PDB file of C-alpha atoms in Angstrom:
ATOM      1  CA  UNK A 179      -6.745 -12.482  11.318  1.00 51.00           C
ATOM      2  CA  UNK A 180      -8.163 -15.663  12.482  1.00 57.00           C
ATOM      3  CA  UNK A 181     -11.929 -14.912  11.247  1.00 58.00           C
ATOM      4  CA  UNK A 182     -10.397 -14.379   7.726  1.00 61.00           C
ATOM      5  CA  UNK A 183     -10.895 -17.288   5.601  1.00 68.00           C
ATOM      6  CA  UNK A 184      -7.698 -18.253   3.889  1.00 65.00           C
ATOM      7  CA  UNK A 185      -8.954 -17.384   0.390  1.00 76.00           C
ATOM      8  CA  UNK A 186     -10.020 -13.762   1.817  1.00 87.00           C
ATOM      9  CA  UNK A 187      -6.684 -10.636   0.973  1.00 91.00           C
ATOM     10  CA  UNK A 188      -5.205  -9.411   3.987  1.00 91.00           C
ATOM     11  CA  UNK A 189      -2.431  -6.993   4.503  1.00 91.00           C
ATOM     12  CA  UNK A 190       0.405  -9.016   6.241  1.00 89.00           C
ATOM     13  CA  UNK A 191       1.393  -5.868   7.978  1.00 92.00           C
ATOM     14  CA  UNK A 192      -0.549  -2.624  10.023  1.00 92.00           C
ATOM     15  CA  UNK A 193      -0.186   0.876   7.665  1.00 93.00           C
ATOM     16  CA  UNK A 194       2.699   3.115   9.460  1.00 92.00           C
ATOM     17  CA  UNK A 195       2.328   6.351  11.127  1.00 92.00           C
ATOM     18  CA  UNK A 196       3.357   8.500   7.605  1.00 90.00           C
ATOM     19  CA  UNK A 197       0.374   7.286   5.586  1.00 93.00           C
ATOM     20  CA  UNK A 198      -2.333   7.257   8.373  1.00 95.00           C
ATOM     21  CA  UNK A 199      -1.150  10.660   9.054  1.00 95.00           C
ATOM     22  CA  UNK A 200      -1.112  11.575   5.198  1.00 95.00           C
ATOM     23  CA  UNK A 201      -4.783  10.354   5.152  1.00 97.00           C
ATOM     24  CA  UNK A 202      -5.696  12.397   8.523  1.00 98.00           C
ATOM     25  CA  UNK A 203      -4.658  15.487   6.778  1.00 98.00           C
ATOM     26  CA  UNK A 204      -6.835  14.256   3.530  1.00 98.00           C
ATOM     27  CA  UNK A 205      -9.525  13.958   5.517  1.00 98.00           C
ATOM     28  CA  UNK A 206      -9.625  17.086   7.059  1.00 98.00           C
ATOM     29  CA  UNK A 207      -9.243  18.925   4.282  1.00 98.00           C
ATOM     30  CA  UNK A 208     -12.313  16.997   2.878  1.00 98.00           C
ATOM     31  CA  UNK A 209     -14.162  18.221   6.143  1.00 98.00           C
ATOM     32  CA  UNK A 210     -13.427  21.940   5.493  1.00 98.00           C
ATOM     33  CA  UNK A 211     -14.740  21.292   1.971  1.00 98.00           C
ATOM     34  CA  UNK A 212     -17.842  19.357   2.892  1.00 98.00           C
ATOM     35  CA  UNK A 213     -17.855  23.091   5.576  1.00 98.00           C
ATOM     36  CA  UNK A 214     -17.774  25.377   2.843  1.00 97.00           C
ATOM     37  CA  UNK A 215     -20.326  23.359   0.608  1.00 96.00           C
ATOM     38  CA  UNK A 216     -22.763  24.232   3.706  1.00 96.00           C
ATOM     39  CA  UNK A 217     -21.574  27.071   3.392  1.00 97.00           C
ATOM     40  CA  UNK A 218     -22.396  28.097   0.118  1.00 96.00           C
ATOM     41  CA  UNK A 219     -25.671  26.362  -0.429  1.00 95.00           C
ATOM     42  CA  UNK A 220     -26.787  28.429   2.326  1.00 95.00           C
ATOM     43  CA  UNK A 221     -25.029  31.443   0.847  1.00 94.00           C
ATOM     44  CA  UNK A 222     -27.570  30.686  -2.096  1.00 90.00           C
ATOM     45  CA  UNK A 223     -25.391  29.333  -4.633  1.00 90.00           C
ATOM     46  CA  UNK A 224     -26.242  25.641  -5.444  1.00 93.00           C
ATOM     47  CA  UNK A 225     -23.820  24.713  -8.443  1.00 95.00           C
ATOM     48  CA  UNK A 226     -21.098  26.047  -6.182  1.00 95.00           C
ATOM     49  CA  UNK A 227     -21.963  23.748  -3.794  1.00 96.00           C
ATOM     50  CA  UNK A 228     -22.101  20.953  -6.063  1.00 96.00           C
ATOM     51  CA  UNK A 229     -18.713  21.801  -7.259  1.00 97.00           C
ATOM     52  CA  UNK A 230     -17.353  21.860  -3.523  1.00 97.00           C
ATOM     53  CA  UNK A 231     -19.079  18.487  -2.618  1.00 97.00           C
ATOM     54  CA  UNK A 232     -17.671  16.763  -5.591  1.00 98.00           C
ATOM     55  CA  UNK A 233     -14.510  17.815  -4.750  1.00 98.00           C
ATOM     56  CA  UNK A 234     -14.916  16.446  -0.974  1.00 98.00           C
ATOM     57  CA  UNK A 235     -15.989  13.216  -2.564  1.00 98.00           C
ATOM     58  CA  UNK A 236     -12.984  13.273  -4.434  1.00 98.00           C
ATOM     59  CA  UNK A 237     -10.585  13.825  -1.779  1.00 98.00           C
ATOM     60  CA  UNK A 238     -12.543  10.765   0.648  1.00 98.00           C
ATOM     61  CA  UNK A 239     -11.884   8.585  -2.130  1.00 97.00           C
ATOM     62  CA  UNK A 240      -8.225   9.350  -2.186  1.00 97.00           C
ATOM     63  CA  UNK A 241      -8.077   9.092   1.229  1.00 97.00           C
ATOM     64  CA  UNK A 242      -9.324   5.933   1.501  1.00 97.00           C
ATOM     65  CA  UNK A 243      -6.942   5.101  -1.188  1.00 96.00           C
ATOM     66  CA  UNK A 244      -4.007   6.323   0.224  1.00 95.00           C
ATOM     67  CA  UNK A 245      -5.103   3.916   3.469  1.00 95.00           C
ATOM     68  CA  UNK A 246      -5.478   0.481   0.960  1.00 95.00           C
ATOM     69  CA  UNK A 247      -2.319   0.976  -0.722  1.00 94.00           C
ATOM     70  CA  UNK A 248       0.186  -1.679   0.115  1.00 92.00           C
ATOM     71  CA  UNK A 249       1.152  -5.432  -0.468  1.00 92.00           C
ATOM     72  CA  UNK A 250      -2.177  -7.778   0.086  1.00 93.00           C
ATOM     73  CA  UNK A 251      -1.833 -11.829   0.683  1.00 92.00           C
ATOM     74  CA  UNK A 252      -3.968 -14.437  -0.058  1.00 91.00           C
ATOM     75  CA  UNK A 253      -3.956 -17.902  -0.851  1.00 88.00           C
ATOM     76  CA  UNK A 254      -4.474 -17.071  -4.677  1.00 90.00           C
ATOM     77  CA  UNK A 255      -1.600 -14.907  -4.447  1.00 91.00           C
ATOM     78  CA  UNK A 256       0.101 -10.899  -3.972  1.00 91.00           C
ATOM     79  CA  UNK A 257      -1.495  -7.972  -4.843  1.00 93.00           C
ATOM     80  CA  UNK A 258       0.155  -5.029  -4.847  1.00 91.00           C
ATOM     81  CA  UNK A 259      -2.423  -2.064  -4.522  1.00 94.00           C
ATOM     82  CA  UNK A 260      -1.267   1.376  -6.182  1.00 92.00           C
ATOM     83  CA  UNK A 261      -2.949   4.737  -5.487  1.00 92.00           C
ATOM     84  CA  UNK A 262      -4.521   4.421  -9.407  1.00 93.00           C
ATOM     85  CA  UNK A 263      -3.605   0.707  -9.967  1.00 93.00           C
ATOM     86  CA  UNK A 264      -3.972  -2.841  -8.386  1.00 93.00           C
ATOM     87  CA  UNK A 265      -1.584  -5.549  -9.814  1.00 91.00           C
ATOM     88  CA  UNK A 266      -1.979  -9.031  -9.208  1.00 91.00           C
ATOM     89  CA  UNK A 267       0.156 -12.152  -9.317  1.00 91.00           C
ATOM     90  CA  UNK A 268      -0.646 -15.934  -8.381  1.00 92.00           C
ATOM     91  CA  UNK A 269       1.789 -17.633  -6.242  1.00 90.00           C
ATOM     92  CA  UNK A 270       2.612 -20.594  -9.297  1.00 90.00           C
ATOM     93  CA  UNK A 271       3.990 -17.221 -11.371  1.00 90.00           C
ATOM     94  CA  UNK A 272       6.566 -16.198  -8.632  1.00 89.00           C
ATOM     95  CA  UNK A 273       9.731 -18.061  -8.290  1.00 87.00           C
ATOM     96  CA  UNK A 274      11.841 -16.191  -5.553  1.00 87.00           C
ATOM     97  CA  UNK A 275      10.463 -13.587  -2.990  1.00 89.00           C
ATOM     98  CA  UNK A 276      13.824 -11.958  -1.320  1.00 89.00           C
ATOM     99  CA  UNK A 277      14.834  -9.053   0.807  1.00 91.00           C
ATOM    100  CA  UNK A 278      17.812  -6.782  -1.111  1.00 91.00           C
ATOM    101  CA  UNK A 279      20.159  -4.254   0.003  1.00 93.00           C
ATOM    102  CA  UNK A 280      20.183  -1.562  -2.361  1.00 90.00           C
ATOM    103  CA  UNK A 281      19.253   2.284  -3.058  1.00 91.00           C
ATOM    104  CA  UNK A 282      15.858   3.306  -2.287  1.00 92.00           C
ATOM    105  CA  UNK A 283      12.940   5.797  -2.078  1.00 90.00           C
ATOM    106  CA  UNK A 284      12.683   7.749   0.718  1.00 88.00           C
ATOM    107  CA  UNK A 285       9.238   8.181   1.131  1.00 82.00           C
ATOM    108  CA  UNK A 286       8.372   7.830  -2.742  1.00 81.00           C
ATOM    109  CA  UNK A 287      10.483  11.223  -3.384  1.00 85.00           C
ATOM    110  CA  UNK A 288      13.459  11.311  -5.783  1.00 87.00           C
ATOM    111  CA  UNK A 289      15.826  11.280  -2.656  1.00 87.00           C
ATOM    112  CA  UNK A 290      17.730   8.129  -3.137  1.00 88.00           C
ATOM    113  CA  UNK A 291      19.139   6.606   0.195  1.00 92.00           C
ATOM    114  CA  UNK A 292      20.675   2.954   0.959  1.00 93.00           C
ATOM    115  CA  UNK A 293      18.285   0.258   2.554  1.00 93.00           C
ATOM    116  CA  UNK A 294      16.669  -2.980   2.484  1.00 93.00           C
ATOM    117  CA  UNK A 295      13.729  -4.078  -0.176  1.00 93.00           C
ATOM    118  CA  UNK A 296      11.877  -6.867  -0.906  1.00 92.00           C
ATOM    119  CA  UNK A 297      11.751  -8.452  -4.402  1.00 90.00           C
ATOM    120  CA  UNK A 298       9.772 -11.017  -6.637  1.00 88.00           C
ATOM    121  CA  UNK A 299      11.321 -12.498  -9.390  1.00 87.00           C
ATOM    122  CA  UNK A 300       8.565 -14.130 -11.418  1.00 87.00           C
ATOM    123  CA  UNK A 301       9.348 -17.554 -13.242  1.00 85.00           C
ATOM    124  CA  UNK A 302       8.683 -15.591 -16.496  1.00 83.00           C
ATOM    125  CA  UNK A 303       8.626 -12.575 -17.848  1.00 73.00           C
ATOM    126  CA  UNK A 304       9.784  -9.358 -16.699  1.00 75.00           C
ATOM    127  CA  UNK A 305      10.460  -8.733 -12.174  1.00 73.00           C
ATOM    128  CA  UNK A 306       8.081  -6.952 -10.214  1.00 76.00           C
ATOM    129  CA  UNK A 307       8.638  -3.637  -8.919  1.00 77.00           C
ATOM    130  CA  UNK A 308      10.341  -3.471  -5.025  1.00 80.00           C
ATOM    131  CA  UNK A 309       6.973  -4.395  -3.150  1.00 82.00           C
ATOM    132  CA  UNK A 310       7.967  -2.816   0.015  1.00 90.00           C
ATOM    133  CA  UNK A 311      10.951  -0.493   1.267  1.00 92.00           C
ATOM    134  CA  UNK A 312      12.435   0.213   4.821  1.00 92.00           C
ATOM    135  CA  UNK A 313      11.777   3.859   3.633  1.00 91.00           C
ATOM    136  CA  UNK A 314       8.331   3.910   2.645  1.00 90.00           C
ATOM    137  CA  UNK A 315       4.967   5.213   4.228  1.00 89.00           C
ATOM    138  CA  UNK A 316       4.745   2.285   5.875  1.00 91.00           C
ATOM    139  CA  UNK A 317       7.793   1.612   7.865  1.00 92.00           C
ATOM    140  CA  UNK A 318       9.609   4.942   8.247  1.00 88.00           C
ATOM    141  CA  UNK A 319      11.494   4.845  11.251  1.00 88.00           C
ATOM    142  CA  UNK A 320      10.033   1.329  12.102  1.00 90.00           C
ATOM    143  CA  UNK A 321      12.957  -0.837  10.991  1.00 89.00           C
ATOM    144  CA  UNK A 322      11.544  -3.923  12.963  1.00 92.00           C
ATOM    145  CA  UNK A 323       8.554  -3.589  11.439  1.00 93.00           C
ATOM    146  CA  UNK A 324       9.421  -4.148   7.848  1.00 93.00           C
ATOM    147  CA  UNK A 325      11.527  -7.107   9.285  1.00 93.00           C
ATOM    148  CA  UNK A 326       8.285  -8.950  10.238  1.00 93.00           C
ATOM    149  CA  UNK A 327       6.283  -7.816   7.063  1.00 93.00           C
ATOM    150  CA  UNK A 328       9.230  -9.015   4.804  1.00 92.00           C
ATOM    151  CA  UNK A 329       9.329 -12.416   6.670  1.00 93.00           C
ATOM    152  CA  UNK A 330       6.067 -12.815   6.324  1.00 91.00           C
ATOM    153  CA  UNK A 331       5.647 -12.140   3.199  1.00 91.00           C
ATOM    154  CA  UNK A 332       8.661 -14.692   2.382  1.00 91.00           C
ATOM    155  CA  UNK A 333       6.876 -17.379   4.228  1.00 90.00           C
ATOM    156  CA  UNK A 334       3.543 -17.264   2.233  1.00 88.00           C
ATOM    157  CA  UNK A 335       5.841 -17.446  -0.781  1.00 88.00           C
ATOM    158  CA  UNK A 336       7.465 -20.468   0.447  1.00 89.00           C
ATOM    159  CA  UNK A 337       4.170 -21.834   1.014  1.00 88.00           C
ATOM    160  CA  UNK A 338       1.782 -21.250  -1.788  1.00 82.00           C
ATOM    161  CA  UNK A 339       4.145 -21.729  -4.532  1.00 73.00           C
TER     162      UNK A 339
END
C-alpha cells in the first residue's frame, strides 16, 4: 500500500475465497440473529433478546476475526494473527525465512496432504509454526498466489534482518 507508512502492519497478501466465504456465512448467521432479537423484543421478551444480541455480537466479532487472521509485515517485524492469539516476532530474532515441501493441512482439518510451506527458523529458541500453507484458507486452489505471498514474505526477511 503506498499510503502505509513503513512502520504501519500490512498483510503481504489479499485473504482467499475460503475464508471470505467462511466469514460471509458468519455474517449471515449473525443477521438472522440480530432478526430474531427483533423478533423477540417485540414478542415481549427482553432478556431473550439480550441473550440473542449478545450472541450476534459474538458471532461479528468472530467474523471479523476469521477476516484478520493471517501473516502481517512490518518494519518491526511478523505477526502471525490466530483466531484467539496474535504472536509476534522482530526481524533481528529470525534467522532463515524458507519455503518447504512437506505434509500439510488441508484447510486446518486433520487431512494430511503433500505441499509447499513457509518456515522461520528463529536465531534462538524453539521454530515457529508453518506461517502459511498452499492448502490453507487463503490460497486453496490459488497455487500462484501463495508463490507471491511466500516471496514476499522472503524478501522483507532478507531485508529487515
Amino acid at each position: 500500500m503506498p499510503h502505509a507508512g513503513p512502520d504501519s502492519w500490512r498483510r503481504p497478501y489479499r485473504p482467499g475465497p475460503w475464508r471470505v466465504g467462511a466469514a460471509a456465512v458468519t455474517l449471515l448467521i449473525a443477521a438472522y440473529l440480530l432478526i430474531s432479537a427483533l423478533i423477540i423484543v417485540l414478542a415481549g421478551s427482553p432478556t431473550g433478546a439480550v441473550a440473542t444480541l449478545v450472541a450476534a455480537a459474538v458471532v461479528i466479532a468472530f467474523a471479523l476475526r476469521l477476516l484478520r487472521m493471517g501473516i502481517w509485515v512490518s518494519a518491526r517485524g511478523l505477526r502471525r494473527v490466530g483466531l484467539l492469539w496474535t504472536q509476534t516476532v522482530r526481524w533481528r530474532e529470525v534467522s532463515r525465512v524458507s519455503t518447504v515441501q512437506q505434509p500439510v493441512k488441508w484447510l486446518g482439518l486433520p487431512r494430511s496432504v503433500q505441499g509447499q510451506a513457509l518456515q522461520v527458523e528463529r536465531r534462538r529458541g524453539e521454530a515457529l509454526r508453518t506461517l502459511l500453507t498452499d492448502h490453507n484458507a487463503d490460497f486453496l486452489a490459488r497455487p500462484e498466489a501463495f508463490d507471491r505471498a511466500a516471496d514476499v514474505l522472503e524478501a522483507w526477511a532478507a531485508e529487515h534482518r
